[in-house]
mmCIF file of C-alpha atoms in Angstrom:
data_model
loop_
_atom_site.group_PDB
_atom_site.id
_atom_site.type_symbol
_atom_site.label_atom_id
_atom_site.label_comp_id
_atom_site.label_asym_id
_atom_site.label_seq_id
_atom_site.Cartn_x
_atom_site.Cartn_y
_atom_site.Cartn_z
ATOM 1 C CA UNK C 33 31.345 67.878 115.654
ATOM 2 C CA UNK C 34 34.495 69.745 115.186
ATOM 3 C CA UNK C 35 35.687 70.640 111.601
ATOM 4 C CA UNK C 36 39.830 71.104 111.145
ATOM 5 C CA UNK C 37 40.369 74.895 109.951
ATOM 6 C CA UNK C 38 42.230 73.296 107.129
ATOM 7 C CA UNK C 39 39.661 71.260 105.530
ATOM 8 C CA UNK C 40 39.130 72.461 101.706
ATOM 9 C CA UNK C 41 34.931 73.021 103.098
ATOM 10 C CA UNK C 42 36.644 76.287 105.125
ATOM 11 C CA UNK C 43 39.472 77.057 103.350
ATOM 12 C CA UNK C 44 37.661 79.899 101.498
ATOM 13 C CA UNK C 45 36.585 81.206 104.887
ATOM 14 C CA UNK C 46 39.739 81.853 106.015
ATOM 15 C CA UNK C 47 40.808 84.166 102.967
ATOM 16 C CA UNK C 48 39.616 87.568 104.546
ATOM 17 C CA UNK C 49 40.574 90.661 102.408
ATOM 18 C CA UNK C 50 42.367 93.115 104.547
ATOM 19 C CA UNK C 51 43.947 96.729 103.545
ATOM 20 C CA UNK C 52 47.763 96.663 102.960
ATOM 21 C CA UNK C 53 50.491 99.071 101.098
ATOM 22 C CA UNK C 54 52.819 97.981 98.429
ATOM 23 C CA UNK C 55 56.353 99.505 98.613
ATOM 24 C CA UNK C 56 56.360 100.582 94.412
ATOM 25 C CA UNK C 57 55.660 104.189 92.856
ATOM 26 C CA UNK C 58 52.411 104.817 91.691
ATOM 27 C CA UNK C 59 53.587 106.014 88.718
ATOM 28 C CA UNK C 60 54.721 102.357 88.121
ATOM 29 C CA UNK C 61 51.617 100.556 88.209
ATOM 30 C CA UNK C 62 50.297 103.879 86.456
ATOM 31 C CA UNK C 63 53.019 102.725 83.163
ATOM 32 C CA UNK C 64 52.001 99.117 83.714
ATOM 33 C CA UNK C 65 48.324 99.967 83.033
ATOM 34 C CA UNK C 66 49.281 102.044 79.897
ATOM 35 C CA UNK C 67 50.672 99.207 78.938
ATOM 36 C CA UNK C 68 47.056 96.498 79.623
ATOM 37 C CA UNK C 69 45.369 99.150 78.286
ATOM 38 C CA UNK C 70 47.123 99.380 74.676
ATOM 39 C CA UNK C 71 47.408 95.015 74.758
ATOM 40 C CA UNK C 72 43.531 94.753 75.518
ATOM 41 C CA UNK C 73 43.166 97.515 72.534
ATOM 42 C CA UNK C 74 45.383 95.052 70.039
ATOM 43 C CA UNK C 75 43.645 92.029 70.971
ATOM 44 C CA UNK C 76 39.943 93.776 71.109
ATOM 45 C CA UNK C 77 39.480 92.588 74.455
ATOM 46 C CA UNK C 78 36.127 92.732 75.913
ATOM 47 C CA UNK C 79 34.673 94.056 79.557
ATOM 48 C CA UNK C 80 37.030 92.723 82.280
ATOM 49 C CA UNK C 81 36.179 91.974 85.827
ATOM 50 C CA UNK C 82 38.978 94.138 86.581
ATOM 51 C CA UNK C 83 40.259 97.734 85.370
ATOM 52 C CA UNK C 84 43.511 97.609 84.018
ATOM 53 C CA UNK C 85 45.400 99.602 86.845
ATOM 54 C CA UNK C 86 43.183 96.480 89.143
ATOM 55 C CA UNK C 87 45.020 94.203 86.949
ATOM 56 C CA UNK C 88 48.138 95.551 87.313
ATOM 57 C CA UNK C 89 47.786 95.988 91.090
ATOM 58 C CA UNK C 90 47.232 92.553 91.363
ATOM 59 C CA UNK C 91 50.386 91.655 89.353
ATOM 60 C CA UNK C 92 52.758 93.573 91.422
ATOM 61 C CA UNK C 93 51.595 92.592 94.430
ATOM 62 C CA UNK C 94 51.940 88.831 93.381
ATOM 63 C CA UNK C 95 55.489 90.046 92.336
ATOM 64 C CA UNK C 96 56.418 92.112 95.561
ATOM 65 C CA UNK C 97 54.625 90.169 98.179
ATOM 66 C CA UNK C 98 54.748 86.760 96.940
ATOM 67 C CA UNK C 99 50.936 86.037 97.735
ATOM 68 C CA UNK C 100 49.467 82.986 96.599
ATOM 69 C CA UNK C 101 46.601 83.246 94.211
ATOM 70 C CA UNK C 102 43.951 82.129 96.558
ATOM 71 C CA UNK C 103 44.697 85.558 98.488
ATOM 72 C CA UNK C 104 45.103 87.461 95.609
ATOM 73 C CA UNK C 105 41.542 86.375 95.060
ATOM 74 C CA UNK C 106 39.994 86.857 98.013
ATOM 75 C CA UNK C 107 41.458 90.323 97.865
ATOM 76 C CA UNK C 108 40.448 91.229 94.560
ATOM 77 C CA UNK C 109 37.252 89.445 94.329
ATOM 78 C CA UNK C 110 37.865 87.618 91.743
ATOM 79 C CA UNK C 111 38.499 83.520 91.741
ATOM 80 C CA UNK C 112 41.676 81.483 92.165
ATOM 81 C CA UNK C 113 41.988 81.110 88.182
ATOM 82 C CA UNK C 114 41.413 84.741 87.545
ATOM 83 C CA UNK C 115 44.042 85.417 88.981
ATOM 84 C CA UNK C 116 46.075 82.988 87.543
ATOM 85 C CA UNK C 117 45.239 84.221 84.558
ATOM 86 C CA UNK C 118 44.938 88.303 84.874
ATOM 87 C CA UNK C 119 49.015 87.629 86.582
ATOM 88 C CA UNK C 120 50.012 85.553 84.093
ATOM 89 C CA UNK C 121 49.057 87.600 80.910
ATOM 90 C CA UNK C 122 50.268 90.994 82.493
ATOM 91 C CA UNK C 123 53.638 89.013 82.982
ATOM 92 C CA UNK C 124 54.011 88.107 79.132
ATOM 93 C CA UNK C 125 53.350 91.636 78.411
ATOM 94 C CA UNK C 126 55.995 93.437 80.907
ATOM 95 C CA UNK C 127 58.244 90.429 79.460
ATOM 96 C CA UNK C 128 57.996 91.183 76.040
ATOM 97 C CA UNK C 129 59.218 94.740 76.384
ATOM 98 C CA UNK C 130 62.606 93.286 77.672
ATOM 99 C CA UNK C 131 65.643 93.497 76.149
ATOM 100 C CA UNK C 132 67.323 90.976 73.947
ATOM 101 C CA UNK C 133 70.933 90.038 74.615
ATOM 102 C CA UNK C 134 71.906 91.979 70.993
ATOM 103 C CA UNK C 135 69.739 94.451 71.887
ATOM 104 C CA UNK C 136 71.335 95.090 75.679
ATOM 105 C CA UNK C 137 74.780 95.209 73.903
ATOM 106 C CA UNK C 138 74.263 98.074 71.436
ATOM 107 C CA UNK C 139 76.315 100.793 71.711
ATOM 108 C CA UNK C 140 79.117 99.059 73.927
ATOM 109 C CA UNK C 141 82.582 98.399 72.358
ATOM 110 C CA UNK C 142 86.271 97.874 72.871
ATOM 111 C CA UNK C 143 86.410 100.688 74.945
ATOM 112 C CA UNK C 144 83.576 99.838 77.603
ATOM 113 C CA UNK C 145 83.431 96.731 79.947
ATOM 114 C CA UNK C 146 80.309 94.731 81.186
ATOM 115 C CA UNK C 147 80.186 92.611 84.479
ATOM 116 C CA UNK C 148 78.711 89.095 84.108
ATOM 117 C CA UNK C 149 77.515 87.000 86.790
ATOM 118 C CA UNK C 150 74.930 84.148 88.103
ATOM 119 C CA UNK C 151 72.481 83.387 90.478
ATOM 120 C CA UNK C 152 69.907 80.941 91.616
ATOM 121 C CA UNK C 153 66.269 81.588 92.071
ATOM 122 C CA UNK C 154 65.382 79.574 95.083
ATOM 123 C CA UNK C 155 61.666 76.937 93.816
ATOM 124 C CA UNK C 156 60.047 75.008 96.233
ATOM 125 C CA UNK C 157 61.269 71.870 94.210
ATOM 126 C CA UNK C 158 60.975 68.497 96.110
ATOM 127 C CA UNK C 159 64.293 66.678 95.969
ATOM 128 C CA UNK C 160 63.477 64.400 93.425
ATOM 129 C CA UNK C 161 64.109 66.857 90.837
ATOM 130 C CA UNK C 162 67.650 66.389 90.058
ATOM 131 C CA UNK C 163 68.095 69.084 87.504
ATOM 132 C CA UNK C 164 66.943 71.629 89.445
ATOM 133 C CA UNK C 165 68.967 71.134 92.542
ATOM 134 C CA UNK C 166 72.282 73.160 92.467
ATOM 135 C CA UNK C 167 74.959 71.182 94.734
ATOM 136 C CA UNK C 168 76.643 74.621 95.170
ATOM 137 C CA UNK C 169 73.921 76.586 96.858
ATOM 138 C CA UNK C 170 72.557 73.040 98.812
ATOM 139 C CA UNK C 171 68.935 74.085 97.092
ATOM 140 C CA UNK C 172 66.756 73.593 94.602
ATOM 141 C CA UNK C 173 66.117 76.266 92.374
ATOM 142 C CA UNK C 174 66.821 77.983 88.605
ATOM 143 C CA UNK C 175 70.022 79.419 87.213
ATOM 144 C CA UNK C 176 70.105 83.037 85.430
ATOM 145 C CA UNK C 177 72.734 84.977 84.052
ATOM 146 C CA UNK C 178 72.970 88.824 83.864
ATOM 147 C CA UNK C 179 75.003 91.402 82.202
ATOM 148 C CA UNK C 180 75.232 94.865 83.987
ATOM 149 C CA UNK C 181 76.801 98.023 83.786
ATOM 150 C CA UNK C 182 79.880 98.974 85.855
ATOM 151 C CA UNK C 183 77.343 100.760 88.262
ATOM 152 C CA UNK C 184 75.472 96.895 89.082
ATOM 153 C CA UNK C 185 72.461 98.490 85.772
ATOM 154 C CA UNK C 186 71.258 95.573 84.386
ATOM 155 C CA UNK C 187 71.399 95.399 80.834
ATOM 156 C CA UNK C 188 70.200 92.133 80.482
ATOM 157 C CA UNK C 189 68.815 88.887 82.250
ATOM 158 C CA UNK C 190 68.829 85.236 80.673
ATOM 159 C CA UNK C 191 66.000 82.929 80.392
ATOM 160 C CA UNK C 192 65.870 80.745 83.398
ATOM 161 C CA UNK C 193 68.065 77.194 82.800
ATOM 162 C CA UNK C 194 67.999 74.251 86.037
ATOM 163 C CA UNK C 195 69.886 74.853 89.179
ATOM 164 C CA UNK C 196 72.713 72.390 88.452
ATOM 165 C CA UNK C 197 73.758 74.095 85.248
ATOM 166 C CA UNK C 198 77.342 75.493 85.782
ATOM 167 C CA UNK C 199 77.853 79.231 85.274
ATOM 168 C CA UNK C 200 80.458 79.161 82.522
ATOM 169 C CA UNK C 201 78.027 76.329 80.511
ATOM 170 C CA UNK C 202 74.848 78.692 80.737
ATOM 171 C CA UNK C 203 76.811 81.485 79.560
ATOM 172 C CA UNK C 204 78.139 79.691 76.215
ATOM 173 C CA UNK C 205 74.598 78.481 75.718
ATOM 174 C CA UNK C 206 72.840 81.653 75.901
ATOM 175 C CA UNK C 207 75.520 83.083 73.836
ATOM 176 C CA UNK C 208 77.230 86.005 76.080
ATOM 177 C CA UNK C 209 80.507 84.684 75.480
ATOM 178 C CA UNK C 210 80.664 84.955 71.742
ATOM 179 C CA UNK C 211 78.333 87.936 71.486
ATOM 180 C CA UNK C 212 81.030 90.011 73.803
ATOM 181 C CA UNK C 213 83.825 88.465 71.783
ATOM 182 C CA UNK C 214 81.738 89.875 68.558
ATOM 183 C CA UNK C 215 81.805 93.371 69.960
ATOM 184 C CA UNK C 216 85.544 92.796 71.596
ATOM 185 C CA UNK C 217 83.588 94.266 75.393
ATOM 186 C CA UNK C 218 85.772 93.300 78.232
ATOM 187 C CA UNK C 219 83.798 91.382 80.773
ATOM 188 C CA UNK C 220 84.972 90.895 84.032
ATOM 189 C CA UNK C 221 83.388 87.556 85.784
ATOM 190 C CA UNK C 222 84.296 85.391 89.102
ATOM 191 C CA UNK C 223 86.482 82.286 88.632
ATOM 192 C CA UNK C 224 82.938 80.114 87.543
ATOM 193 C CA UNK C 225 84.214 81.377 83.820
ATOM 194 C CA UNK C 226 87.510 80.499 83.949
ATOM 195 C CA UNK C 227 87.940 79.129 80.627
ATOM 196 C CA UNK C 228 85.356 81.738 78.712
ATOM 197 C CA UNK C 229 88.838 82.771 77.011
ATOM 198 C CA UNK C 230 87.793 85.736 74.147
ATOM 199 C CA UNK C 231 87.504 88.775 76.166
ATOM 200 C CA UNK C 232 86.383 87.628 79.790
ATOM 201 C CA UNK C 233 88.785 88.394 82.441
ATOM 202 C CA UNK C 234 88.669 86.016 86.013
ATOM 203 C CA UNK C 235 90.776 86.134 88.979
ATOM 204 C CA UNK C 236 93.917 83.945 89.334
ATOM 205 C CA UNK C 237 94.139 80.970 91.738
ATOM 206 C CA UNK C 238 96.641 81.307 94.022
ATOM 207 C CA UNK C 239 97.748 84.960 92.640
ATOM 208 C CA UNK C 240 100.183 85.517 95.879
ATOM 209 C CA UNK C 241 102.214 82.941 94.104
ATOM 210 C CA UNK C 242 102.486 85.019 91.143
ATOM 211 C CA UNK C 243 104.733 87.942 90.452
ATOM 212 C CA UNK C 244 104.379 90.606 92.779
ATOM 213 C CA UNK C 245 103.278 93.276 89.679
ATOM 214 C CA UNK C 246 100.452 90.457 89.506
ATOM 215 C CA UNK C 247 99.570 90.064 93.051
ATOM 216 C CA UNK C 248 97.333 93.388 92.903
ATOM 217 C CA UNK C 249 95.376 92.091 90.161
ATOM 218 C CA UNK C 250 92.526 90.175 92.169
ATOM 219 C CA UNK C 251 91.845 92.469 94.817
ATOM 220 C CA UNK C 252 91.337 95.330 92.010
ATOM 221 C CA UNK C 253 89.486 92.832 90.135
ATOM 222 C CA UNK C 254 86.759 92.034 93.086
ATOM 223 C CA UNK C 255 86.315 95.413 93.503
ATOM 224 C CA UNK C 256 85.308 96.339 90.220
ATOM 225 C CA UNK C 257 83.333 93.385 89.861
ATOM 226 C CA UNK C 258 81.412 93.679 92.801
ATOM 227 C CA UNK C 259 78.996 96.290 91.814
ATOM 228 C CA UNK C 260 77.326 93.536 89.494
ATOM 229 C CA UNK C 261 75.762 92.233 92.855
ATOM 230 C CA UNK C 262 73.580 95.249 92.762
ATOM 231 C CA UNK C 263 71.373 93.603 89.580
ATOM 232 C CA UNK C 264 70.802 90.582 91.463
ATOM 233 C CA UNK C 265 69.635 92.613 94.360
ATOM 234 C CA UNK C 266 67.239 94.712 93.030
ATOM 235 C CA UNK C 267 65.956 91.395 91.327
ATOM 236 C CA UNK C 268 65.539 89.752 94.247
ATOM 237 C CA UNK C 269 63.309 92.572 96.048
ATOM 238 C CA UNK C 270 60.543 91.489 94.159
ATOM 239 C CA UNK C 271 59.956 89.154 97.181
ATOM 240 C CA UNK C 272 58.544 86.055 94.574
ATOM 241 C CA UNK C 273 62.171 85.512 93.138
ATOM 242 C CA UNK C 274 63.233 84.745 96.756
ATOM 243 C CA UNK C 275 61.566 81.414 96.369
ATOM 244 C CA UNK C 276 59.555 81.012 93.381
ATOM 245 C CA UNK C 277 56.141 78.516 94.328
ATOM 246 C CA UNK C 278 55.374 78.498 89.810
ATOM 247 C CA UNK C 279 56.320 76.032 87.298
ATOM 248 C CA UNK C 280 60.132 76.480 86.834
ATOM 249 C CA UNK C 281 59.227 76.870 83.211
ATOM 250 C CA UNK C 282 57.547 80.493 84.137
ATOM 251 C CA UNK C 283 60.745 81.677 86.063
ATOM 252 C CA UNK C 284 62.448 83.058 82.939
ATOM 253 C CA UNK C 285 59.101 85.082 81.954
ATOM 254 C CA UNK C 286 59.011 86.332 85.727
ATOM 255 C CA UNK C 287 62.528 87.746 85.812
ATOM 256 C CA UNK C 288 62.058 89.328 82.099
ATOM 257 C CA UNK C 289 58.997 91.103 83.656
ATOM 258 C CA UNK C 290 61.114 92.539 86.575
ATOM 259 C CA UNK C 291 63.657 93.289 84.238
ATOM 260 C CA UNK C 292 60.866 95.864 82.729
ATOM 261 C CA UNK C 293 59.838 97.152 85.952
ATOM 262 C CA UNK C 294 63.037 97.605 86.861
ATOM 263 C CA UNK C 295 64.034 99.485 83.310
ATOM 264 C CA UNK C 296 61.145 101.209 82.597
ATOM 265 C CA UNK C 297 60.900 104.599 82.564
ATOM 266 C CA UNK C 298 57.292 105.797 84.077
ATOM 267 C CA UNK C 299 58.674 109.453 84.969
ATOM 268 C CA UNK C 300 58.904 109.520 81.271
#
């Protein structure tokens, strides 16, 4: 008789560990195991299966490879929920060392400007779920905000909030616009914030109809603003926010966590 290779009776037979690199410092997972190592002293945490620099391992290659957890598994030794769970603690830690939005905005003023944008992180959302589907990107997936630093630094990344959510609606709700109108910090932002008013500062539609001493305005405008694309992209090389397979409720916790990694400072 012959038995389909993907019947659940061999899917466990087909998870083979195999060696592979992971494109991060060592010194990184070395700073994420610091920090297992002082949450498992907090919470007296008993013998683990896994070490914590194991445990961290496994997180960032979840994070940089997007494996599923049944590979993660295999490769570790451990089970399918293990490594649910190991991933899913070390994520609440790395995302509790994130900065708050008050936090990320200490020490700016009048003097200094931010760059604020949006982006989706792709989900493998069925249609159905109308929320989550953003009719400008054609896909399903989660909206977050960022505020960076002229150089594309993120200071600061917003809980995730669904894919249909307009730009200039997430950014009043998780309260960028009045915290930068607190602090009077220019923000420069693409035309989705038209509107923002306080101190946010969008291109004009149609500027070559506008006085000529005007006309200059957008191109100069793009170009500073462009650098913010830089946050996004050094999000989205952790290969899981590419197209996130987790609950869409876990998507904000995952991007604080990067936001750590990305922050951190191991060399320290």
């Amino acid at each position: 008789m012959l038995i389909s290779l993907n019947t659940p009776a061999t899917e466990e037979a087909l998870l083979v560990p195999y060696p592979a690199m992971v494109d991060a410092p060592h010194e990184l997972f070395g700073h994420v195991s610091w920090l297992l190592y002082e949450h498992r002293l907090a919470r007296n945490t008993r013998w683990r299966k896994l070490g914590c620099f194991k445990q961290a391992l496994l997180t960032l290659v979840h994070l940089r490879k997007n494996e599923t957890f049944s590979q993660l598994g295999a490769g570790f030794g451990i089970s399918q929920a293990t490594a649910w769970r190991y991933v899913d603690e070390t994520l609440d830690v790395l995302a509790s060392w994130a900065p708050g939005l008050h936090e990320a905005l200490t020490g700016l003023g009048e003097s200094d400007h931010v760059i604020v944008d949006g982006t989706l992180i792709p989900t493998d959302r069925i249609r159905a779920d109308e929320p989550d589907y953003s009719q400008k990107h054609r896909k399903h997936g989660m909206n977050v905000q960022v505020i960076a630093r002229p150089d594309g630094t993120p200071l600061w990344f917003s809980r995730a909030t669904p894919g249909r959510t307009h730009d200039l609606t997430s950014a009043r709700a998780h309260g960028i616009v009045q915290a930068c109108l607190t602090r009077q910090i220019l923000v420069l932002a693409d035309r989705a914030y038209q509107g923002a008013g306080a101190t946010f500062r969008t291109p004009y539609y149609h500027h070559r109809e506008q006085p000529e001493h005007y006309q200059q305005f957008n191109p100069d405008h793009a170009r500073l603003r462009a650098p913010g694309e830089r946050a996004f992209a050094q999000l989205k090389t952790w290969r899981l926010l590419r197209r996130a397979r987790c609950s869409t409720r876990r998507i904000g916790t995952i991007v604080q966590a990067v936001h750590t990694l990305l922050t951190c400072d191991y060399r320290g």
